[in-house]
């Protein structure tokens, strides 16, 4: 009796090892390389009375004329979380600001308002 149980056990063990183990379900993702043209945004600002002069230096974009829409850009400026305006030049002046400290958020976008991932925030104090 013992030999029969041992034979049945070995037979089940061998039969179980013969079958192919199913592969776990997974998602295969291929790596892709993305070309990032725009790498840095450098902003300089100068306060003169109640005016603020802003200069932007961005690699790989043109604010006036670019050969393609991907190389052309504009600047969207928010002051104290409210849209102030859009600029198509790398330098501009914000005139007649009220006294106090103001938060300025600047973003470089394509003409279609698609973000280029270039944002910067800074504060100015008008006396």
mmCIF file of C-alpha atoms in Angstrom:
data_model
loop_
_atom_site.group_PDB
_atom_site.id
_atom_site.type_symbol
_atom_site.label_atom_id
_atom_site.label_comp_id
_atom_site.label_asym_id
_atom_site.label_seq_id
_atom_site.Cartn_x
_atom_site.Cartn_y
_atom_site.Cartn_z
ATOM 1 C CA UNK A 1 0.000 0.000 0.000
ATOM 2 C CA UNK A 2 2.795 2.340 0.852
ATOM 3 C CA UNK A 3 4.519 1.683 -2.447
ATOM 4 C CA UNK A 4 1.346 2.459 -4.348
ATOM 5 C CA UNK A 5 0.885 5.791 -2.536
ATOM 6 C CA UNK A 6 4.519 6.627 -3.218
ATOM 7 C CA UNK A 7 4.089 5.761 -6.912
ATOM 8 C CA UNK A 8 0.910 7.848 -7.189
ATOM 9 C CA UNK A 9 2.644 10.770 -5.466
ATOM 10 C CA UNK A 10 5.676 10.535 -7.781
ATOM 11 C CA UNK A 11 3.415 10.211 -10.807
ATOM 12 C CA UNK A 12 1.502 13.377 -9.809
ATOM 13 C CA UNK A 13 4.763 15.180 -9.146
ATOM 14 C CA UNK A 14 6.210 14.238 -12.546
ATOM 15 C CA UNK A 15 2.931 15.036 -14.319
ATOM 16 C CA UNK A 16 2.822 18.449 -12.678
ATOM 17 C CA UNK A 17 6.344 19.347 -13.781
ATOM 18 C CA UNK A 18 5.657 18.492 -17.415
ATOM 19 C CA UNK A 19 3.106 21.250 -17.961
ATOM 20 C CA UNK A 20 4.285 24.658 -19.032
ATOM 21 C CA UNK A 21 3.932 27.253 -16.324
ATOM 22 C CA UNK A 22 1.782 30.148 -17.580
ATOM 23 C CA UNK A 23 3.534 33.478 -17.967
ATOM 24 C CA UNK A 24 2.224 36.273 -15.793
ATOM 25 C CA UNK A 25 0.256 38.903 -17.618
ATOM 26 C CA UNK A 26 2.231 42.067 -18.047
ATOM 27 C CA UNK A 27 2.407 45.128 -20.206
ATOM 28 C CA UNK A 28 5.448 45.408 -22.390
ATOM 29 C CA UNK A 29 6.663 48.980 -22.654
ATOM 30 C CA UNK A 30 9.265 50.042 -25.123
ATOM 31 C CA UNK A 31 11.683 52.736 -24.150
ATOM 32 C CA UNK A 32 11.723 55.747 -26.386
ATOM 33 C CA UNK A 33 13.987 58.706 -26.548
ATOM 34 C CA UNK A 34 12.342 62.096 -26.596
ATOM 35 C CA UNK A 35 14.043 65.090 -28.050
ATOM 36 C CA UNK A 36 13.988 67.992 -25.673
ATOM 37 C CA UNK A 37 14.916 71.202 -27.395
ATOM 38 C CA UNK A 38 14.275 73.616 -24.555
ATOM 39 C CA UNK A 39 16.522 73.041 -21.591
ATOM 40 C CA UNK A 40 16.696 76.192 -19.542
ATOM 41 C CA UNK A 41 14.884 79.393 -18.728
ATOM 42 C CA UNK A 42 16.833 82.308 -17.314
ATOM 43 C CA UNK A 43 14.840 85.320 -16.095
ATOM 44 C CA UNK A 44 16.271 88.643 -14.999
ATOM 45 C CA UNK A 45 14.084 91.419 -13.692
ATOM 46 C CA UNK A 46 14.805 95.002 -12.678
ATOM 47 C CA UNK A 47 12.474 97.283 -10.708
ATOM 48 C CA UNK A 48 12.471 100.966 -11.716
ATOM 49 C CA UNK A 49 9.963 102.947 -9.664
ATOM 50 C CA UNK A 50 6.635 101.212 -10.219
ATOM 51 C CA UNK A 51 7.747 99.517 -13.474
ATOM 52 C CA UNK A 52 9.366 96.087 -13.775
ATOM 53 C CA UNK A 53 11.589 95.233 -16.743
ATOM 54 C CA UNK A 54 11.701 91.483 -17.433
ATOM 55 C CA UNK A 55 14.289 89.768 -19.648
ATOM 56 C CA UNK A 56 13.999 86.081 -20.609
ATOM 57 C CA UNK A 57 16.732 83.924 -22.072
ATOM 58 C CA UNK A 58 15.508 80.583 -23.430
ATOM 59 C CA UNK A 59 17.594 78.179 -25.484
ATOM 60 C CA UNK A 60 16.083 76.853 -28.704
ATOM 61 C CA UNK A 61 13.075 79.157 -29.099
ATOM 62 C CA UNK A 62 12.320 82.348 -30.973
ATOM 63 C CA UNK A 63 9.744 84.817 -29.727
ATOM 64 C CA UNK A 64 9.375 86.629 -33.040
ATOM 65 C CA UNK A 65 9.857 84.329 -36.045
ATOM 66 C CA UNK A 66 10.795 80.679 -35.984
ATOM 67 C CA UNK A 67 10.859 78.236 -38.866
ATOM 68 C CA UNK A 68 8.292 75.985 -37.177
ATOM 69 C CA UNK A 69 5.645 76.359 -34.499
ATOM 70 C CA UNK A 70 7.734 74.136 -32.215
ATOM 71 C CA UNK A 71 10.537 76.691 -32.266
ATOM 72 C CA UNK A 72 8.289 79.753 -31.876
ATOM 73 C CA UNK A 73 7.086 80.721 -28.442
ATOM 74 C CA UNK A 74 5.337 83.336 -26.388
ATOM 75 C CA UNK A 75 5.430 84.274 -22.736
ATOM 76 C CA UNK A 76 2.365 84.147 -20.512
ATOM 77 C CA UNK A 77 2.616 86.275 -17.370
ATOM 78 C CA UNK A 78 0.509 85.937 -14.232
ATOM 79 C CA UNK A 79 0.748 88.564 -11.496
ATOM 80 C CA UNK A 80 -0.669 87.593 -8.104
ATOM 81 C CA UNK A 81 -2.291 84.499 -9.729
ATOM 82 C CA UNK A 82 -4.205 86.573 -12.309
ATOM 83 C CA UNK A 83 -3.417 86.592 -16.010
ATOM 84 C CA UNK A 84 -1.645 89.848 -16.826
ATOM 85 C CA UNK A 85 -0.842 89.276 -20.498
ATOM 86 C CA UNK A 86 0.990 87.482 -23.280
ATOM 87 C CA UNK A 87 4.245 88.704 -24.786
ATOM 88 C CA UNK A 88 5.867 87.789 -28.098
ATOM 89 C CA UNK A 89 9.248 89.279 -27.207
ATOM 90 C CA UNK A 90 12.013 88.070 -24.885
ATOM 91 C CA UNK A 91 12.040 91.385 -22.982
ATOM 92 C CA UNK A 92 9.093 93.470 -21.833
ATOM 93 C CA UNK A 93 8.074 96.045 -19.222
ATOM 94 C CA UNK A 94 5.221 95.730 -16.743
ATOM 95 C CA UNK A 95 4.122 99.309 -16.069
ATOM 96 C CA UNK A 96 2.341 101.058 -13.210
ATOM 97 C CA UNK A 97 2.367 98.307 -10.618
ATOM 98 C CA UNK A 98 0.830 99.051 -7.234
ATOM 99 C CA UNK A 99 2.976 99.314 -4.104
ATOM 100 C CA UNK A 100 3.665 96.089 -2.266
ATOM 101 C CA UNK A 101 5.098 92.650 -2.915
ATOM 102 C CA UNK A 102 3.790 90.821 -5.974
ATOM 103 C CA UNK A 103 4.165 87.195 -7.075
ATOM 104 C CA UNK A 104 4.972 86.868 -10.776
ATOM 105 C CA UNK A 105 4.598 83.531 -12.585
ATOM 106 C CA UNK A 106 6.043 83.315 -16.061
ATOM 107 C CA UNK A 107 5.560 80.423 -18.486
ATOM 108 C CA UNK A 108 6.945 79.898 -21.983
ATOM 109 C CA UNK A 109 4.360 78.290 -24.280
ATOM 110 C CA UNK A 110 3.888 77.545 -27.972
ATOM 111 C CA UNK A 111 1.586 79.830 -30.007
ATOM 112 C CA UNK A 112 -1.211 77.259 -29.436
ATOM 113 C CA UNK A 113 -0.711 77.687 -25.630
ATOM 114 C CA UNK A 114 0.839 74.218 -25.312
ATOM 115 C CA UNK A 115 3.318 74.308 -22.459
ATOM 116 C CA UNK A 116 7.010 73.859 -23.180
ATOM 117 C CA UNK A 117 7.599 72.922 -19.542
ATOM 118 C CA UNK A 118 9.463 76.145 -18.822
ATOM 119 C CA UNK A 119 8.046 78.006 -15.826
ATOM 120 C CA UNK A 120 9.490 80.270 -13.219
ATOM 121 C CA UNK A 121 8.127 82.209 -10.271
ATOM 122 C CA UNK A 122 9.651 85.276 -8.669
ATOM 123 C CA UNK A 123 8.634 88.097 -6.379
ATOM 124 C CA UNK A 124 9.007 91.857 -6.844
ATOM 125 C CA UNK A 125 8.538 94.584 -4.289
ATOM 126 C CA UNK A 126 7.335 97.997 -5.404
ATOM 127 C CA UNK A 127 7.985 100.785 -2.896
#
